Structures are given as structure tokens and as C-alpha cells.
mmCIF file with all atom_site columns, C-alpha atoms in Angstrom:
data_model
loop_
_atom_site.group_PDB
_atom_site.id
_atom_site.type_symbol
_atom_site.label_atom_id
_atom_site.label_alt_id
_atom_site.label_comp_id
_atom_site.label_asym_id
_atom_site.label_entity_id
_atom_site.label_seq_id
_atom_site.pdbx_PDB_ins_code
_atom_site.Cartn_x
_atom_site.Cartn_y
_atom_site.Cartn_z
_atom_site.occupancy
_atom_site.B_iso_or_equiv
_atom_site.pdbx_formal_charge
_atom_site.auth_seq_id
_atom_site.auth_comp_id
_atom_site.auth_asym_id
_atom_site.auth_atom_id
_atom_site.pdbx_PDB_model_num
ATOM 1   C CA . MET A 1 1   ? -11.724 -5.552  10.794  1.00 33.00 ? 597 MET A CA 1
ATOM 2   C CA . THR A 1 2   ? -14.817 -3.567  9.813   1.00 40.00 ? 598 THR A CA 1
ATOM 3   C CA . ALA A 1 3   ? -18.193 -5.342  10.389  1.00 36.00 ? 599 ALA A CA 1
ATOM 4   C CA . LEU A 1 4   ? -18.373 -5.499  6.761   1.00 39.00 ? 600 LEU A CA 1
ATOM 5   C CA . ALA A 1 5   ? -15.615 -7.287  6.345   1.00 42.00 ? 601 ALA A CA 1
ATOM 6   C CA . HIS A 1 6   ? -16.316 -9.652  10.159  1.00 40.00 ? 602 HIS A CA 1
ATOM 7   C CA . GLU A 1 7   ? -19.909 -10.379 8.074   1.00 39.00 ? 603 GLU A CA 1
ATOM 8   C CA . THR A 1 8   ? -18.223 -11.695 5.244   1.00 40.00 ? 604 THR A CA 1
ATOM 9   C CA . LEU A 1 9   ? -15.797 -14.256 6.911   1.00 41.00 ? 605 LEU A CA 1
ATOM 10  C CA . GLU A 1 10  ? -18.577 -15.429 9.119   1.00 41.00 ? 606 GLU A CA 1
ATOM 11  C CA . ALA A 1 11  ? -20.727 -16.256 5.994   1.00 42.00 ? 607 ALA A CA 1
ATOM 12  C CA . VAL A 1 12  ? -17.848 -17.789 3.603   1.00 40.00 ? 608 VAL A CA 1
ATOM 13  C CA . MET A 1 13  ? -16.347 -20.231 6.579   1.00 39.00 ? 609 MET A CA 1
ATOM 14  C CA . PRO A 1 14  ? -19.097 -22.711 6.547   1.00 38.00 ? 610 PRO A CA 1
ATOM 15  C CA . LYS A 1 15  ? -18.740 -23.059 2.879   1.00 38.00 ? 611 LYS A CA 1
ATOM 16  C CA . VAL A 1 16  ? -14.943 -24.185 2.999   1.00 39.00 ? 612 VAL A CA 1
ATOM 17  C CA . ALA A 1 17  ? -15.754 -28.019 2.985   1.00 37.00 ? 613 ALA A CA 1
ATOM 18  C CA . THR A 1 18  ? -12.697 -29.145 4.900   1.00 34.00 ? 614 THR A CA 1
ATOM 19  C CA . PRO A 1 19  ? -12.094 -25.462 6.742   1.00 44.00 ? 615 PRO A CA 1
ATOM 20  C CA . PRO A 1 20  ? -7.942  -24.864 6.655   1.00 40.00 ? 616 PRO A CA 1
ATOM 21  C CA . SER A 1 21  ? -6.309  -24.797 9.717   1.00 45.00 ? 617 SER A CA 1
ATOM 22  C CA . ASP A 1 22  ? -3.673  -21.613 8.558   1.00 79.00 ? 618 ASP A CA 1
ATOM 23  C CA . LEU A 1 23  ? -5.375  -18.398 9.135   1.00 80.00 ? 619 LEU A CA 1
ATOM 24  C CA . ASP A 1 24  ? -3.777  -17.292 6.387   1.00 80.00 ? 620 ASP A CA 1
ATOM 25  C CA . ASP A 1 25  ? -5.738  -19.563 4.336   1.00 85.00 ? 621 ASP A CA 1
ATOM 26  C CA . VAL A 1 26  ? -9.388  -18.384 5.757   1.00 87.00 ? 622 VAL A CA 1
ATOM 27  C CA . LEU A 1 27  ? -8.401  -15.088 5.677   1.00 87.00 ? 623 LEU A CA 1
ATOM 28  C CA . TRP A 1 28  ? -7.321  -16.016 1.619   1.00 82.00 ? 624 TRP A CA 1
ATOM 29  C CA . GLN A 1 29  ? -10.335 -17.894 0.887   1.00 85.00 ? 625 GLN A CA 1
ATOM 30  C CA . ALA A 1 30  ? -12.841 -15.155 2.684   1.00 88.00 ? 626 ALA A CA 1
ATOM 31  C CA . TRP A 1 31  ? -10.830 -12.484 0.318   1.00 82.00 ? 627 TRP A CA 1
ATOM 32  C CA . LYS A 1 32  ? -11.762 -13.613 -2.650  1.00 82.00 ? 628 LYS A CA 1
ATOM 33  C CA . ALA A 1 33  ? -15.381 -14.182 -1.921  1.00 85.00 ? 629 ALA A CA 1
ATOM 34  C CA . MET A 1 34  ? -16.287 -11.055 -0.878  1.00 86.00 ? 630 MET A CA 1
ATOM 35  C CA . GLU A 1 35  ? -18.372 -8.754  -2.858  1.00 86.00 ? 631 GLU A CA 1
ATOM 36  C CA . LEU A 1 36  ? -18.018 -5.265  -2.079  1.00 83.00 ? 632 LEU A CA 1
ATOM 37  C CA . PRO A 1 37  ? -19.953 -2.065  -2.568  1.00 81.00 ? 633 PRO A CA 1
ATOM 38  C CA . GLU A 1 38  ? -19.007 0.001   -5.263  1.00 80.00 ? 634 GLU A CA 1
ATOM 39  C CA . GLY A 1 39  ? -16.197 2.585   -3.813  1.00 77.00 ? 635 GLY A CA 1
ATOM 40  C CA . TYR A 1 40  ? -14.725 -0.028  -1.389  1.00 81.00 ? 636 TYR A CA 1
ATOM 41  C CA . ARG A 1 41  ? -11.752 -2.320  -1.455  1.00 84.00 ? 637 ARG A CA 1
ATOM 42  C CA . ALA A 1 42  ? -10.348 -4.715  1.062   1.00 85.00 ? 638 ALA A CA 1
ATOM 43  C CA . GLU A 1 43  ? -6.914  -5.497  1.755   1.00 83.00 ? 639 GLU A CA 1
ATOM 44  C CA . ILE A 1 44  ? -5.373  -8.545  4.226   1.00 79.00 ? 640 ILE A CA 1
ATOM 45  C CA . VAL A 1 45  ? -2.775  -7.033  6.470   1.00 85.00 ? 641 VAL A CA 1
ATOM 46  C CA . GLU A 1 46  ? -1.467  -8.457  9.501   1.00 80.00 ? 642 GLU A CA 1
ATOM 47  C CA . GLY A 1 47  ? -3.810  -11.114 9.984   1.00 78.00 ? 643 GLY A CA 1
ATOM 48  C CA . PHE A 1 48  ? -6.691  -8.963  8.907   1.00 81.00 ? 644 PHE A CA 1
ATOM 49  C CA . ILE A 1 49  ? -9.577  -8.198  6.450   1.00 86.00 ? 645 ILE A CA 1
ATOM 50  C CA . GLU A 1 50  ? -9.708  -4.988  6.267   1.00 84.00 ? 646 GLU A CA 1
ATOM 51  C CA . VAL A 1 51  ? -12.105 -2.789  4.043   1.00 86.00 ? 647 VAL A CA 1
ATOM 52  C CA . SER A 1 52  ? -12.320 0.755   3.540   1.00 81.00 ? 648 SER A CA 1
ATOM 53  C CA . PRO A 1 53  ? -14.143 3.554   1.464   1.00 77.00 ? 649 PRO A CA 1
ATOM 54  C CA . THR A 1 54  ? -12.060 4.901   -1.637  1.00 74.00 ? 650 THR A CA 1
ATOM 55  C CA . GLY A 1 55  ? -9.993  7.985   -0.836  1.00 70.00 ? 651 GLY A CA 1
ATOM 56  C CA . ARG A 1 56  ? -11.335 11.427  -0.331  1.00 76.00 ? 652 ARG A CA 1
ATOM 57  C CA . TYR A 1 57  ? -10.409 13.933  -3.262  1.00 81.00 ? 653 TYR A CA 1
ATOM 58  C CA . SER A 1 58  ? -7.226  15.418  -1.531  1.00 85.00 ? 654 SER A CA 1
ATOM 59  C CA . HIS A 1 59  ? -6.121  12.008  -0.820  1.00 88.00 ? 655 HIS A CA 1
ATOM 60  C CA . GLY A 1 60  ? -6.589  11.056  -5.216  1.00 90.00 ? 656 GLY A CA 1
ATOM 61  C CA . ARG A 1 61  ? -5.329  14.144  -5.843  1.00 93.00 ? 657 ARG A CA 1
ATOM 62  C CA . ILE A 1 62  ? -1.628  13.552  -4.087  1.00 95.00 ? 658 ILE A CA 1
ATOM 63  C CA . ALA A 1 63  ? -1.978  10.190  -5.232  1.00 95.00 ? 659 ALA A CA 1
ATOM 64  C CA . ASN A 1 64  ? -2.365  11.002  -8.633  1.00 96.00 ? 660 ASN A CA 1
ATOM 65  C CA . ARG A 1 65  ? 0.334   13.548  -8.730  1.00 97.00 ? 661 ARG A CA 1
ATOM 66  C CA . LEU A 1 66  ? 2.523   11.237  -7.280  1.00 98.00 ? 662 LEU A CA 1
ATOM 67  C CA . ARG A 1 67  ? 1.769   8.427   -10.123 1.00 97.00 ? 663 ARG A CA 1
ATOM 68  C CA . ARG A 1 68  ? 2.043   11.131  -12.994 1.00 97.00 ? 664 ARG A CA 1
ATOM 69  C CA . ALA A 1 69  ? 5.562   12.394  -11.686 1.00 98.00 ? 665 ALA A CA 1
ATOM 70  C CA . LEU A 1 70  ? 6.621   9.172   -11.281 1.00 98.00 ? 666 LEU A CA 1
ATOM 71  C CA . ASP A 1 71  ? 5.499   8.160   -15.037 1.00 96.00 ? 667 ASP A CA 1
ATOM 72  C CA . LYS A 1 72  ? 7.279   11.101  -16.560 1.00 97.00 ? 668 LYS A CA 1
ATOM 73  C CA . PHE A 1 73  ? 10.404  10.407  -13.910 1.00 98.00 ? 669 PHE A CA 1
ATOM 74  C CA . LEU A 1 74  ? 10.523  6.334   -15.369 1.00 98.00 ? 670 LEU A CA 1
ATOM 75  C CA . ASP A 1 75  ? 9.183   7.167   -19.030 1.00 96.00 ? 671 ASP A CA 1
ATOM 76  C CA . GLY A 1 76  ? 11.353  5.430   -21.428 1.00 93.00 ? 672 GLY A CA 1
ATOM 77  C CA . GLY A 1 77  ? 12.583  2.863   -18.634 1.00 95.00 ? 673 GLY A CA 1
ATOM 78  C CA . GLN A 1 78  ? 11.358  -0.664  -18.304 1.00 96.00 ? 674 GLN A CA 1
ATOM 79  C CA . PHE A 1 79  ? 9.570   0.180   -14.883 1.00 97.00 ? 675 PHE A CA 1
ATOM 80  C CA . ALA A 1 80  ? 6.198   2.546   -14.441 1.00 97.00 ? 676 ALA A CA 1
ATOM 81  C CA . ALA A 1 81  ? 4.062   3.611   -11.452 1.00 97.00 ? 677 ALA A CA 1
ATOM 82  C CA . HIS A 1 82  ? 0.438   2.073   -10.866 1.00 96.00 ? 678 HIS A CA 1
ATOM 83  C CA . GLN A 1 83  ? -2.532  1.950   -9.390  1.00 93.00 ? 679 GLN A CA 1
ATOM 84  C CA . ASP A 1 84  ? -5.911  0.477   -8.740  1.00 89.00 ? 680 ASP A CA 1
ATOM 85  C CA . MET A 1 85  ? -3.792  -3.155  -8.764  1.00 93.00 ? 681 MET A CA 1
ATOM 86  C CA . ASN A 1 86  ? -3.754  -6.130  -5.871  1.00 93.00 ? 682 ASN A CA 1
ATOM 87  C CA . VAL A 1 87  ? -0.007  -6.359  -4.605  1.00 96.00 ? 683 VAL A CA 1
ATOM 88  C CA . ILE A 1 88  ? 0.009   -10.252 -3.422  1.00 93.00 ? 684 ILE A CA 1
ATOM 89  C CA . HIS A 1 89  ? 2.868   -11.517 -0.613  1.00 93.00 ? 685 HIS A CA 1
ATOM 90  C CA . LYS A 1 90  ? 2.085   -15.202 0.229   1.00 88.00 ? 686 LYS A CA 1
ATOM 91  C CA . ARG A 1 91  ? -1.791  -14.688 0.691   1.00 86.00 ? 687 ARG A CA 1
ATOM 92  C CA . LYS A 1 92  ? -1.654  -11.158 1.845   1.00 90.00 ? 688 LYS A CA 1
ATOM 93  C CA . VAL A 1 93  ? -2.665  -8.496  -0.462  1.00 92.00 ? 689 VAL A CA 1
ATOM 94  C CA . TRP A 1 94  ? -2.509  -4.923  -0.436  1.00 94.00 ? 690 TRP A CA 1
ATOM 95  C CA . ILE A 1 95  ? -3.997  -2.258  -2.718  1.00 92.00 ? 691 ILE A CA 1
ATOM 96  C CA . PRO A 1 96  ? -0.913  0.646   -2.164  1.00 95.00 ? 692 PRO A CA 1
ATOM 97  C CA . ASP A 1 97  ? -1.983  4.083   -3.219  1.00 95.00 ? 693 ASP A CA 1
ATOM 98  C CA . VAL A 1 98  ? 0.988   4.072   -6.033  1.00 97.00 ? 694 VAL A CA 1
ATOM 99  C CA . PHE A 1 99  ? 3.564   1.293   -6.819  1.00 98.00 ? 695 PHE A CA 1
ATOM 100 C CA . ILE A 1 100 ? 6.146   0.430   -9.187  1.00 98.00 ? 696 ILE A CA 1
ATOM 101 C CA . THR A 1 101 ? 6.945   -2.463  -11.050 1.00 97.00 ? 697 THR A CA 1
ATOM 102 C CA . LEU A 1 102 ? 8.075   -3.530  -14.489 1.00 95.00 ? 698 LEU A CA 1
ATOM 103 C CA . GLU A 1 103 ? 5.472   -1.674  -17.152 1.00 92.00 ? 699 GLU A CA 1
ATOM 104 C CA . ASP A 1 104 ? 5.006   -5.000  -18.666 1.00 90.00 ? 700 ASP A CA 1
ATOM 105 C CA . ALA A 1 105 ? 5.079   -7.236  -15.882 1.00 85.00 ? 701 ALA A CA 1
ATOM 106 C CA . GLU A 1 106 ? 3.120   -10.301 -17.132 1.00 86.00 ? 702 GLU A CA 1
ATOM 107 C CA . GLU A 1 107 ? 5.562   -12.938 -16.228 1.00 87.00 ? 703 GLU A CA 1
ATOM 108 C CA . HIS A 1 108 ? 4.961   -11.740 -12.306 1.00 91.00 ? 704 HIS A CA 1
ATOM 109 C CA . VAL A 1 109 ? 1.130   -12.047 -12.697 1.00 90.00 ? 705 VAL A CA 1
ATOM 110 C CA . THR A 1 110 ? 0.451   -14.595 -9.383  1.00 83.00 ? 706 THR A CA 1
ATOM 111 C CA . GLU A 1 111 ? -0.834  -17.829 -11.299 1.00 77.00 ? 707 GLU A CA 1
ATOM 112 C CA . ASP A 1 112 ? -4.297  -17.366 -10.147 1.00 81.00 ? 708 ASP A CA 1
ATOM 113 C CA . GLY A 1 113 ? -4.430  -13.673 -11.896 1.00 81.00 ? 709 GLY A CA 1
ATOM 114 C CA . LEU A 1 114 ? -5.767  -11.994 -9.219  1.00 85.00 ? 710 LEU A CA 1
ATOM 115 C CA . GLY A 1 115 ? -2.261  -9.137  -8.978  1.00 93.00 ? 711 GLY A CA 1
ATOM 116 C CA . ILE A 1 116 ? 0.997   -8.777  -8.664  1.00 94.00 ? 712 ILE A CA 1
ATOM 117 C CA . ASP A 1 117 ? 3.828   -10.909 -7.018  1.00 94.00 ? 713 ASP A CA 1
ATOM 118 C CA . ALA A 1 118 ? 5.311   -8.506  -4.238  1.00 96.00 ? 714 ALA A CA 1
ATOM 119 C CA . SER A 1 119 ? 8.510   -9.925  -5.282  1.00 95.00 ? 715 SER A CA 1
ATOM 120 C CA . ALA A 1 120 ? 8.446   -7.424  -8.592  1.00 96.00 ? 716 ALA A CA 1
ATOM 121 C CA . VAL A 1 121 ? 7.613   -4.186  -6.405  1.00 98.00 ? 717 VAL A CA 1
ATOM 122 C CA . GLU A 1 122 ? 10.158  -1.542  -6.562  1.00 98.00 ? 718 GLU A CA 1
ATOM 123 C CA . LEU A 1 123 ? 8.560   0.842   -4.282  1.00 98.00 ? 719 LEU A CA 1
ATOM 124 C CA . ILE A 1 124 ? 4.977   1.375   -2.887  1.00 98.00 ? 720 ILE A CA 1
ATOM 125 C CA . ALA A 1 125 ? 3.505   4.821   -2.074  1.00 98.00 ? 721 ALA A CA 1
ATOM 126 C CA . GLU A 1 126 ? 1.026   5.220   0.634   1.00 96.00 ? 722 GLU A CA 1
ATOM 127 C CA . VAL A 1 127 ? -1.367  8.368   1.191   1.00 95.00 ? 723 VAL A CA 1
ATOM 128 C CA . VAL A 1 128 ? -2.677  8.576   4.935   1.00 93.00 ? 724 VAL A CA 1
ATOM 129 C CA . SER A 1 129 ? -5.720  9.143   5.282   1.00 85.00 ? 725 SER A CA 1
ATOM 130 C CA . PRO A 1 130 ? -8.020  10.002  8.145   1.00 83.00 ? 726 PRO A CA 1
ATOM 131 C CA . GLY A 1 131 ? -9.233  8.476   11.061  1.00 80.00 ? 727 GLY A CA 1
ATOM 132 C CA . LYS A 1 132 ? -7.589  6.293   14.027  1.00 81.00 ? 728 LYS A CA 1
ATOM 133 C CA . GLU A 1 133 ? -7.318  2.612   12.632  1.00 80.00 ? 729 GLU A CA 1
ATOM 134 C CA . THR A 1 134 ? -6.170  4.013   8.936   1.00 81.00 ? 730 THR A CA 1
ATOM 135 C CA . LEU A 1 135 ? -3.371  5.980   10.757  1.00 88.00 ? 731 LEU A CA 1
ATOM 136 C CA . GLU A 1 136 ? -2.230  3.523   12.391  1.00 89.00 ? 732 GLU A CA 1
ATOM 137 C CA . ARG A 1 137 ? -2.020  0.997   9.602   1.00 90.00 ? 733 ARG A CA 1
ATOM 138 C CA . ASP A 1 138 ? -0.080  3.244   6.997   1.00 90.00 ? 734 ASP A CA 1
ATOM 139 C CA . ARG A 1 139 ? 2.225   4.359   9.424   1.00 94.00 ? 735 ARG A CA 1
ATOM 140 C CA . GLU A 1 140 ? 2.791   1.306   11.445  1.00 95.00 ? 736 GLU A CA 1
ATOM 141 C CA . ARG A 1 141 ? 0.608   -1.790  9.972   1.00 94.00 ? 737 ARG A CA 1
ATOM 142 C CA . LYS A 1 142 ? 1.558   -0.998  6.405   1.00 95.00 ? 738 LYS A CA 1
ATOM 143 C CA . ARG A 1 143 ? 5.505   -0.660  7.275   1.00 96.00 ? 739 ARG A CA 1
ATOM 144 C CA . ARG A 1 144 ? 5.668   -3.798  9.323   1.00 96.00 ? 740 ARG A CA 1
ATOM 145 C CA . ALA A 1 145 ? 3.871   -6.002  6.155   1.00 96.00 ? 741 ALA A CA 1
ATOM 146 C CA . TYR A 1 146 ? 6.340   -4.073  3.732   1.00 97.00 ? 742 TYR A CA 1
ATOM 147 C CA . ALA A 1 147 ? 9.404   -4.832  5.199   1.00 98.00 ? 743 ALA A CA 1
ATOM 148 C CA . ARG A 1 148 ? 8.453   -8.185  5.818   1.00 97.00 ? 744 ARG A CA 1
ATOM 149 C CA . ALA A 1 149 ? 8.161   -9.058  2.008   1.00 97.00 ? 745 ALA A CA 1
ATOM 150 C CA . GLY A 1 150 ? 11.145  -7.371  1.439   1.00 98.00 ? 746 GLY A CA 1
ATOM 151 C CA . ILE A 1 151 ? 9.700   -4.181  -0.470  1.00 98.00 ? 747 ILE A CA 1
ATOM 152 C CA . PRO A 1 152 ? 13.160  -1.950  -0.970  1.00 98.00 ? 748 PRO A CA 1
ATOM 153 C CA . VAL A 1 153 ? 11.425  1.189   -0.861  1.00 98.00 ? 749 VAL A CA 1
ATOM 154 C CA . TYR A 1 154 ? 7.792   2.188   1.331   1.00 98.00 ? 750 TYR A CA 1
ATOM 155 C CA . VAL A 1 155 ? 7.040   5.843   0.954   1.00 98.00 ? 751 VAL A CA 1
ATOM 156 C CA . ILE A 1 156 ? 4.294   7.453   3.400   1.00 97.00 ? 752 ILE A CA 1
ATOM 157 C CA . ILE A 1 157 ? 2.913   10.813  2.441   1.00 97.00 ? 753 ILE A CA 1
ATOM 158 C CA . ASP A 1 158 ? 1.396   11.868  5.714   1.00 95.00 ? 754 ASP A CA 1
ATOM 159 C CA . ASP A 1 159 ? -1.498  15.369  5.814   1.00 90.00 ? 755 ASP A CA 1
ATOM 160 C CA . PHE A 1 160 ? -1.799  14.587  9.475   1.00 91.00 ? 756 PHE A CA 1
ATOM 161 C CA . ASP A 1 161 ? 1.369   13.817  10.787  1.00 92.00 ? 757 ASP A CA 1
ATOM 162 C CA . GLY A 1 162 ? 2.228   17.670  12.223  1.00 89.00 ? 758 GLY A CA 1
ATOM 163 C CA . HIS A 1 163 ? 1.951   20.234  8.982   1.00 91.00 ? 759 HIS A CA 1
ATOM 164 C CA . GLY A 1 164 ? 2.805   17.498  6.740   1.00 94.00 ? 760 GLY A CA 1
ATOM 165 C CA . THR A 1 165 ? 5.649   15.164  6.696   1.00 96.00 ? 761 THR A CA 1
ATOM 166 C CA . VAL A 1 166 ? 7.483   12.324  3.586   1.00 97.00 ? 762 VAL A CA 1
ATOM 167 C CA . SER A 1 167 ? 8.550   9.540   4.810   1.00 97.00 ? 763 SER A CA 1
ATOM 168 C CA . VAL A 1 168 ? 11.011  7.252   2.862   1.00 98.00 ? 764 VAL A CA 1
ATOM 169 C CA . LEU A 1 169 ? 11.826  4.150   4.266   1.00 98.00 ? 765 LEU A CA 1
ATOM 170 C CA . THR A 1 170 ? 14.257  1.841   3.232   1.00 98.00 ? 766 THR A CA 1
ATOM 171 C CA . GLY A 1 171 ? 16.661  -1.236  3.544   1.00 98.00 ? 767 GLY A CA 1
ATOM 172 C CA . PRO A 1 172 ? 13.817  -3.658  4.319   1.00 98.00 ? 768 PRO A CA 1
ATOM 173 C CA . VAL A 1 173 ? 14.995  -6.547  7.232   1.00 98.00 ? 769 VAL A CA 1
ATOM 174 C CA . PRO A 1 174 ? 12.160  -8.745  6.701   1.00 97.00 ? 770 PRO A CA 1
ATOM 175 C CA . GLY A 1 175 ? 12.881  -11.073 9.482   1.00 97.00 ? 771 GLY A CA 1
ATOM 176 C CA . GLU A 1 176 ? 12.602  -8.215  12.075  1.00 98.00 ? 772 GLU A CA 1
ATOM 177 C CA . ALA A 1 177 ? 9.358   -6.530  10.144  1.00 97.00 ? 773 ALA A CA 1
ATOM 178 C CA . ARG A 1 178 ? 11.358  -2.917  10.220  1.00 98.00 ? 774 ARG A CA 1
ATOM 179 C CA . TYR A 1 179 ? 12.924  -0.585  7.844   1.00 98.00 ? 775 TYR A CA 1
ATOM 180 C CA . ALA A 1 180 ? 16.914  0.136   8.978   1.00 98.00 ? 776 ALA A CA 1
ATOM 181 C CA . SER A 1 181 ? 16.461  3.370   7.288   1.00 98.00 ? 777 SER A CA 1
ATOM 182 C CA . GLU A 1 182 ? 14.299  6.240   7.360   1.00 98.00 ? 778 GLU A CA 1
ATOM 183 C CA . VAL A 1 183 ? 14.285  9.987   6.503   1.00 97.00 ? 779 VAL A CA 1
ATOM 184 C CA . ARG A 1 184 ? 11.425  11.754  7.656   1.00 96.00 ? 780 ARG A CA 1
ATOM 185 C CA . MET A 1 185 ? 10.555  15.411  6.258   1.00 96.00 ? 781 MET A CA 1
ATOM 186 C CA . PRO A 1 186 ? 8.405   18.237  6.248   1.00 95.00 ? 782 PRO A CA 1
ATOM 187 C CA . TYR A 1 187 ? 6.131   19.196  3.425   1.00 94.00 ? 783 TYR A CA 1
ATOM 188 C CA . GLY A 1 188 ? 7.740   21.862  1.320   1.00 90.00 ? 784 GLY A CA 1
ATOM 189 C CA . THR A 1 189 ? 11.456  20.245  1.926   1.00 93.00 ? 785 THR A CA 1
ATOM 190 C CA . GLU A 1 190 ? 12.377  18.331  -1.006  1.00 95.00 ? 786 GLU A CA 1
ATOM 191 C CA . VAL A 1 191 ? 12.657  14.761  -0.456  1.00 97.00 ? 787 VAL A CA 1
ATOM 192 C CA . ILE A 1 192 ? 14.630  11.878  -2.667  1.00 97.00 ? 788 ILE A CA 1
ATOM 193 C CA . VAL A 1 193 ? 14.193  9.140   -3.395  1.00 98.00 ? 789 VAL A CA 1
ATOM 194 C CA . PRO A 1 194 ? 17.742  7.146   -2.691  1.00 98.00 ? 790 PRO A CA 1
ATOM 195 C CA . GLU A 1 195 ? 17.845  3.511   -4.837  1.00 98.00 ? 791 GLU A CA 1
ATOM 196 C CA . GLY A 1 196 ? 15.750  1.574   -7.006  1.00 98.00 ? 792 GLY A CA 1
ATOM 197 C CA . PRO A 1 197 ? 13.874  2.400   -10.219 1.00 98.00 ? 793 PRO A CA 1
ATOM 198 C CA . ALA A 1 198 ? 12.957  5.838   -9.007  1.00 98.00 ? 794 ALA A CA 1
ATOM 199 C CA . LYS A 1 199 ? 16.210  7.151   -7.563  1.00 98.00 ? 795 LYS A CA 1
ATOM 200 C CA . GLY A 1 200 ? 17.176  10.479  -7.851  1.00 98.00 ? 796 GLY A CA 1
ATOM 201 C CA . PHE A 1 201 ? 12.936  11.517  -7.667  1.00 98.00 ? 797 PHE A CA 1
ATOM 202 C CA . VAL A 1 202 ? 11.952  14.212  -5.646  1.00 98.00 ? 798 VAL A CA 1
ATOM 203 C CA . ILE A 1 203 ? 8.842   14.415  -3.425  1.00 98.00 ? 799 ILE A CA 1
ATOM 204 C CA . GLY A 1 204 ? 8.065   18.119  -2.932  1.00 96.00 ? 800 GLY A CA 1
ATOM 205 C CA . GLU A 1 205 ? 5.491   20.411  -2.855  1.00 95.00 ? 801 GLU A CA 1
ATOM 206 C CA . ALA A 1 206 ? 4.278   20.227  -6.418  1.00 95.00 ? 802 ALA A CA 1
ATOM 207 C CA . ILE A 1 207 ? 2.914   16.168  -5.457  1.00 96.00 ? 803 ILE A CA 1
ATOM 208 C CA . THR A 1 208 ? 2.301   17.193  -1.712  1.00 95.00 ? 804 THR A CA 1
ATOM 209 C CA . GLY A 1 209 ? 1.085   20.815  -1.629  1.00 90.00 ? 805 GLY A CA 1
ATOM 210 C CA . ALA A 1 210 ? 2.626   23.289  1.118   1.00 86.00 ? 806 ALA A CA 1
ATOM 211 C CA . LEU A 1 211 ? 2.404   22.859  4.989   1.00 84.00 ? 807 LEU A CA 1
ATOM 212 C CA . ARG A 1 212 ? -1.120  21.882  6.350   1.00 78.00 ? 808 ARG A CA 1
ATOM 213 C CA . ALA A 1 213 ? -2.462  23.815  8.952   1.00 74.00 ? 809 ALA A CA 1
ATOM 214 C CA . ALA A 1 214 ? -1.916  21.059  11.878  1.00 67.00 ? 810 ALA A CA 1
ATOM 215 C CA . PRO A 1 215 ? -4.678  18.983  12.440  1.00 61.00 ? 811 PRO A CA 1
#
């Protein structure tokens, strides 16, 4: 938990008339009360509120290339690629770099209007950012969280894995917080989404760029 997240949680808990016994409730109330500086976002991942800055240029470039390519691929159908929106699952909150849900997803907006219910999300993609905690979050904690939520396809685009890799995980096993299948390929190799609305979509050099120099 970052200092900012910790301070916000400390500030909001005394305002709860009857502090809820469930940690998820405490975190949920703290998250809703947060007022972040411009350029920051907060998520609830595996029992922590995690505050992070918006991505650097290279991160945003890949995420936007992916979203535009997915929108073109999905054009004319009922699904679309989205960004900058909360995905909510049992008082867990994520803000994926890119995700696929219905173009018109009004019926899947949570009752409080704060985001899209995870049950309506067909694919999530994260572009890994630098830093030990961030690397571990996208590679491990979110991997488990998305599997628990039953997200059908999780794509990880990772500049910091060797010379760059793309991983496509499918077959979520919610009770075990894992994905049954994983394809992991280096940048410069075409990786194909095997199922869902984006079945057949190719993630290649046009999205990731060429092989990176090893970190």
C-alpha cells in the first residue's frame, strides 16, 4: 500500500459509524472516499488499496495501440474495447489498461454507477509498468484476482520480461485463483487470442514494437 493509500484509509475509517468487520467493506468505503491528485488512480487488489500514477509514454503508447486495434477488429459487432473505467468484482476494483465488454453495457453497470461488473468483461489486458511492486501486481496479484473473478482472457504485455513478452492466459479456475492455459511469446512473434469476442485477434510487433534491449 502506498503512503497516500494508507493515509486515506486512516482518514476515512473514523468516519464510519459502525466499522464493518469485513476488510472488503472497510477498503470499499475508503476507496470511495479517496480524493486523488490529478494523474493518479486507485484500485483494490487482493486486500490492498493500490495508488499508482498514470502510465508513462511508452506504456500509454502500447495500451492505445492495443485498444485501437481491438476496436477495429471488433467493429460492427456488439463488443468494444474500453479504457479508463472501473471494473468491479465483489468490492474489488480494477482499472485495466484495456478491456473488452459490450459496446452498450448499461445493463452491466453496477447499481452505484461506479463501474462495469466483472461478469460482463470478456478480456482484460495490462501493459506492465516498471518497479518491483508494479511488476508483481500485474504479473501475479492481478493474475490471481482476474482468475478469481472468472475473467475469460487475461493478456499481459511485458516490456520488462527479457526482451519483451506477450502472455495470453485463458481457462480461469476461480477457486484456485489461476488460469489453466498460458501462451507466452517474445515480442516480434504473433500471439493470437484463442477465444471470446477477440478470437483470432493478433498481438504482434505493430502493437508491442520490436524486441527490447534486455533490462
